[in-house]
Amino acid sequence: MHPATAKWYDRRDSVFIEFCVADSKDVKVIFDKTKFVFSCIGGTDNVKHENEMDLFEAIDENESKHKRTDRSVLVYIRKAQPGKPWPRLTKEKAKLSWLSVDFNNWKDWEDDSDEEIGNFDQFSNIMNNMGGEDDLAELDGPEEDESADSDDEKMPDLE
């Protein structure tokens, strides 16, 4: 028996785990208040996979579910305390070789507050009101007479 390779990411009210097992059969997912068990038979060589973990926080096992596709099994775990970030999936701090963070779907939602979103909008307005390239000429200082520029001398004809 081998653990299935998995990726996970955190959201405000839930946690998602994707078990990367192609052509899975006999998928079993058991949700407990603080524990999670996944098992299946996968691939053309019918390898039995099993993953068991003590979760970082309590979950709502009645609202949690899973969906099997041809390429993977996606598990939706509903948090018992929505709005509380999970810095890791498991209670233990140990690094699990089969588990990684899904950076393609990861979002630092806990940093998003209404105040910060408002500050970003104010910052965008300030940037928009600063003007375009026309205003940049003023930063270079007063324009000089172009006829005094030595680079603009007439070039001799080529022979």
mmCIF file of N, CA and C in Angstrom, residues 93-149:
data_model
loop_
_atom_site.group_PDB
_atom_site.id
_atom_site.type_symbol
_atom_site.label_atom_id
_atom_site.label_comp_id
_atom_site.label_asym_id
_atom_site.label_seq_id
_atom_site.Cartn_x
_atom_site.Cartn_y
_atom_site.Cartn_z
ATOM 1 N N LYS A 93 3.578 18.915 12.630
ATOM 2 C CA LYS A 93 4.381 19.814 11.806
ATOM 3 C C LYS A 93 5.300 19.048 10.850
ATOM 4 N N ALA A 94 5.280 17.729 10.900
ATOM 5 C CA ALA A 94 6.171 16.916 10.074
ATOM 6 C C ALA A 94 5.845 17.094 8.592
ATOM 7 N N LYS A 95 6.885 17.097 7.763
ATOM 8 C CA LYS A 95 6.724 17.201 6.309
ATOM 9 C C LYS A 95 6.374 15.817 5.764
ATOM 10 N N LEU A 96 5.263 15.748 5.047
ATOM 11 C CA LEU A 96 4.842 14.484 4.448
ATOM 12 C C LEU A 96 5.328 14.450 3.002
ATOM 13 N N SER A 97 6.021 13.405 2.632
ATOM 14 C CA SER A 97 6.642 13.328 1.295
ATOM 15 C C SER A 97 5.604 13.305 0.176
ATOM 16 N N TRP A 98 4.424 12.843 0.438
ATOM 17 C CA TRP A 98 3.390 12.724 -0.590
ATOM 18 C C TRP A 98 2.501 13.963 -0.709
ATOM 19 N N LEU A 99 2.672 14.939 0.199
ATOM 20 C CA LEU A 99 1.793 16.108 0.239
ATOM 21 C C LEU A 99 2.545 17.388 -0.100
ATOM 22 N N SER A 100 1.950 18.217 -0.970
ATOM 23 C CA SER A 100 2.545 19.513 -1.300
ATOM 24 C C SER A 100 1.448 20.576 -1.391
ATOM 25 N N VAL A 101 1.867 21.826 -1.369
ATOM 26 C CA VAL A 101 0.930 22.945 -1.481
ATOM 27 C C VAL A 101 0.631 23.173 -2.955
ATOM 28 N N ASP A 102 -0.638 23.396 -3.268
ATOM 29 C CA ASP A 102 -1.055 23.696 -4.639
ATOM 30 C C ASP A 102 -0.949 25.206 -4.843
ATOM 31 N N PHE A 103 0.230 25.667 -5.266
ATOM 32 C CA PHE A 103 0.479 27.099 -5.409
ATOM 33 C C PHE A 103 -0.330 27.724 -6.547
ATOM 34 N N ASN A 104 -0.791 26.923 -7.500
ATOM 35 C CA ASN A 104 -1.623 27.460 -8.574
ATOM 36 C C ASN A 104 -2.979 27.937 -8.055
ATOM 37 N N ASN A 105 -3.447 27.353 -6.969
ATOM 38 C CA ASN A 105 -4.743 27.721 -6.409
ATOM 39 C C ASN A 105 -4.637 28.425 -5.066
ATOM 40 N N TRP A 106 -3.447 28.528 -4.517
ATOM 41 C CA TRP A 106 -3.269 29.139 -3.197
ATOM 42 C C TRP A 106 -3.566 30.631 -3.267
ATOM 43 N N LYS A 107 -4.213 31.153 -2.237
ATOM 44 C CA LYS A 107 -4.500 32.587 -2.154
ATOM 45 C C LYS A 107 -4.403 32.980 -0.690
ATOM 46 N N ASP A 108 -3.653 34.041 -0.408
ATOM 47 C CA ASP A 108 -3.543 34.509 0.968
ATOM 48 C C ASP A 108 -4.769 35.339 1.324
ATOM 49 N N TRP A 109 -5.897 34.671 1.465
ATOM 50 C CA TRP A 109 -7.159 35.355 1.725
ATOM 51 C C TRP A 109 -7.204 35.979 3.113
ATOM 52 N N GLU A 110 -6.446 35.433 4.077
ATOM 53 C CA GLU A 110 -6.511 35.972 5.437
ATOM 54 C C GLU A 110 -5.965 37.387 5.525
ATOM 55 N N ASP A 111 -5.163 37.799 4.531
ATOM 56 C CA ASP A 111 -4.625 39.156 4.499
ATOM 57 C C ASP A 111 -5.600 40.138 3.873
ATOM 58 N N ASP A 112 -6.636 39.651 3.209
ATOM 59 C CA ASP A 112 -7.598 40.521 2.538
ATOM 60 C C ASP A 112 -8.617 41.033 3.549
ATOM 61 N N SER A 113 -8.559 42.316 3.820
ATOM 62 C CA SER A 113 -9.573 42.930 4.662
ATOM 63 C C SER A 113 -10.197 44.058 3.860
ATOM 64 N N ASP A 114 -11.380 44.491 4.265
ATOM 65 C CA ASP A 114 -12.065 45.572 3.556
ATOM 66 C C ASP A 114 -11.220 46.831 3.560
ATOM 67 N N GLU A 115 -10.531 47.080 4.677
ATOM 68 C CA GLU A 115 -9.706 48.275 4.787
ATOM 69 C C GLU A 115 -8.561 48.235 3.782
ATOM 70 N N GLU A 116 -7.900 47.076 3.659
ATOM 71 C CA GLU A 116 -6.781 46.966 2.737
ATOM 72 C C GLU A 116 -7.245 47.061 1.288
ATOM 73 N N ILE A 117 -8.416 46.517 0.985
ATOM 74 C CA ILE A 117 -8.945 46.606 -0.374
ATOM 75 C C ILE A 117 -9.244 48.071 -0.693
ATOM 76 N N GLY A 118 -9.806 48.808 0.282
ATOM 77 C CA GLY A 118 -10.053 50.240 0.108
ATOM 78 C C GLY A 118 -8.757 50.998 -0.099
ATOM 79 N N ASN A 119 -7.718 50.652 0.650
ATOM 80 C CA ASN A 119 -6.415 51.303 0.483
ATOM 81 C C ASN A 119 -5.856 51.053 -0.907
ATOM 82 N N PHE A 120 -6.056 49.846 -1.429
ATOM 83 C CA PHE A 120 -5.569 49.535 -2.769
ATOM 84 C C PHE A 120 -6.302 50.392 -3.799
ATOM 85 N N ASP A 121 -7.628 50.560 -3.621
ATOM 86 C CA ASP A 121 -8.397 51.399 -4.539
ATOM 87 C C ASP A 121 -7.900 52.834 -4.501
ATOM 88 N N GLN A 122 -7.592 53.337 -3.305
ATOM 89 C CA GLN A 122 -7.067 54.696 -3.188
ATOM 90 C C GLN A 122 -5.714 54.790 -3.896
ATOM 91 N N PHE A 123 -4.876 53.790 -3.728
ATOM 92 C CA PHE A 123 -3.564 53.760 -4.377
ATOM 93 C C PHE A 123 -3.732 53.768 -5.898
ATOM 94 N N SER A 124 -4.697 52.997 -6.414
ATOM 95 C CA SER A 124 -4.954 52.963 -7.856
ATOM 96 C C SER A 124 -5.386 54.332 -8.354
ATOM 97 N N ASN A 125 -6.247 55.007 -7.596
ATOM 98 C CA ASN A 125 -6.697 56.342 -7.999
ATOM 99 C C ASN A 125 -5.538 57.317 -8.043
ATOM 100 N N ILE A 126 -4.665 57.268 -7.054
ATOM 101 C CA ILE A 126 -3.502 58.156 -7.015
ATOM 102 C C ILE A 126 -2.629 57.915 -8.238
ATOM 103 N N MET A 127 -2.386 56.635 -8.562
ATOM 104 C CA MET A 127 -1.554 56.304 -9.723
ATOM 105 C C MET A 127 -2.197 56.804 -11.017
ATOM 106 N N ASN A 128 -3.518 56.664 -11.127
ATOM 107 C CA ASN A 128 -4.216 57.106 -12.340
ATOM 108 C C ASN A 128 -4.194 58.628 -12.477
ATOM 109 N N ASN A 129 -4.229 59.344 -11.353
ATOM 110 C CA ASN A 129 -4.255 60.799 -11.380
ATOM 111 C C ASN A 129 -2.872 61.420 -11.569
ATOM 112 N N MET A 130 -1.827 60.618 -11.529
ATOM 113 C CA MET A 130 -0.480 61.155 -11.648
ATOM 114 C C MET A 130 -0.179 61.625 -13.064
ATOM 115 N N GLY A 131 -0.881 61.145 -14.028
ATOM 116 C CA GLY A 131 -0.650 61.591 -15.393
ATOM 117 C C GLY A 131 0.186 60.611 -16.176
ATOM 118 N N GLY A 132 0.410 60.996 -17.453
ATOM 119 C CA GLY A 132 1.135 60.090 -18.340
ATOM 120 C C GLY A 132 2.503 60.623 -18.689
ATOM 121 N N GLU A 133 2.999 60.267 -19.871
ATOM 122 C CA GLU A 133 4.350 60.629 -20.301
ATOM 123 C C GLU A 133 4.517 62.128 -20.501
ATOM 124 N N ASP A 134 3.438 62.835 -20.820
ATOM 125 C CA ASP A 134 3.532 64.284 -21.037
ATOM 126 C C ASP A 134 4.040 64.993 -19.794
ATOM 127 N N ASP A 135 3.659 64.450 -18.629
ATOM 128 C CA ASP A 135 4.072 65.072 -17.376
ATOM 129 C C ASP A 135 5.534 64.792 -17.053
ATOM 130 N N LEU A 136 6.107 63.772 -17.658
ATOM 131 C CA LEU A 136 7.483 63.399 -17.331
ATOM 132 C C LEU A 136 8.489 64.430 -17.837
ATOM 133 N N ALA A 137 8.170 65.163 -18.908
ATOM 134 C CA ALA A 137 9.095 66.156 -19.446
ATOM 135 C C ALA A 137 9.392 67.238 -18.417
ATOM 136 N N GLU A 138 8.406 67.552 -17.593
ATOM 137 C CA GLU A 138 8.606 68.572 -16.567
ATOM 138 C C GLU A 138 9.647 68.138 -15.549
ATOM 139 N N LEU A 139 9.790 66.850 -15.340
ATOM 140 C CA LEU A 139 10.759 66.349 -14.371
ATOM 141 C C LEU A 139 12.188 66.513 -14.854
ATOM 142 N N ASP A 140 12.398 66.577 -16.181
ATOM 143 C CA ASP A 140 13.741 66.706 -16.745
ATOM 144 C C ASP A 140 14.280 68.124 -16.649
ATOM 145 N N GLY A 141 13.459 69.071 -16.296
ATOM 146 C CA GLY A 141 13.885 70.465 -16.233
ATOM 147 C C GLY A 141 13.413 71.196 -17.468
ATOM 148 N N PRO A 142 13.716 72.485 -17.589
ATOM 149 C CA PRO A 142 13.245 73.261 -18.735
ATOM 150 C C PRO A 142 13.863 72.747 -20.022
ATOM 151 N N GLU A 143 13.048 72.810 -21.079
ATOM 152 C CA GLU A 143 13.548 72.345 -22.382
ATOM 153 C C GLU A 143 14.578 73.334 -22.908
ATOM 154 N N GLU A 144 15.632 72.820 -23.524
ATOM 155 C CA GLU A 144 16.673 73.666 -24.096
ATOM 156 C C GLU A 144 16.372 73.891 -25.566
ATOM 157 N N ASP A 145 16.999 74.899 -26.124
ATOM 158 C CA ASP A 145 16.837 75.179 -27.554
ATOM 159 C C ASP A 145 17.429 74.005 -28.329
ATOM 160 N N GLU A 146 16.636 73.397 -29.192
ATOM 161 C CA GLU A 146 17.092 72.208 -29.907
ATOM 162 C C GLU A 146 18.222 72.509 -30.876
ATOM 163 N N SER A 147 18.328 73.762 -31.366
ATOM 164 C CA SER A 147 19.384 74.093 -32.317
ATOM 165 C C SER A 147 20.763 74.063 -31.668
ATOM 166 N N ALA A 148 20.811 74.133 -30.344
ATOM 167 C CA ALA A 148 22.088 74.121 -29.642
ATOM 168 C C ALA A 148 22.601 72.702 -29.430
ATOM 169 N N ASP A 149 21.810 71.688 -29.788
ATOM 170 C CA ASP A 149 22.196 70.299 -29.577
ATOM 171 C C ASP A 149 23.257 69.903 -30.595
#
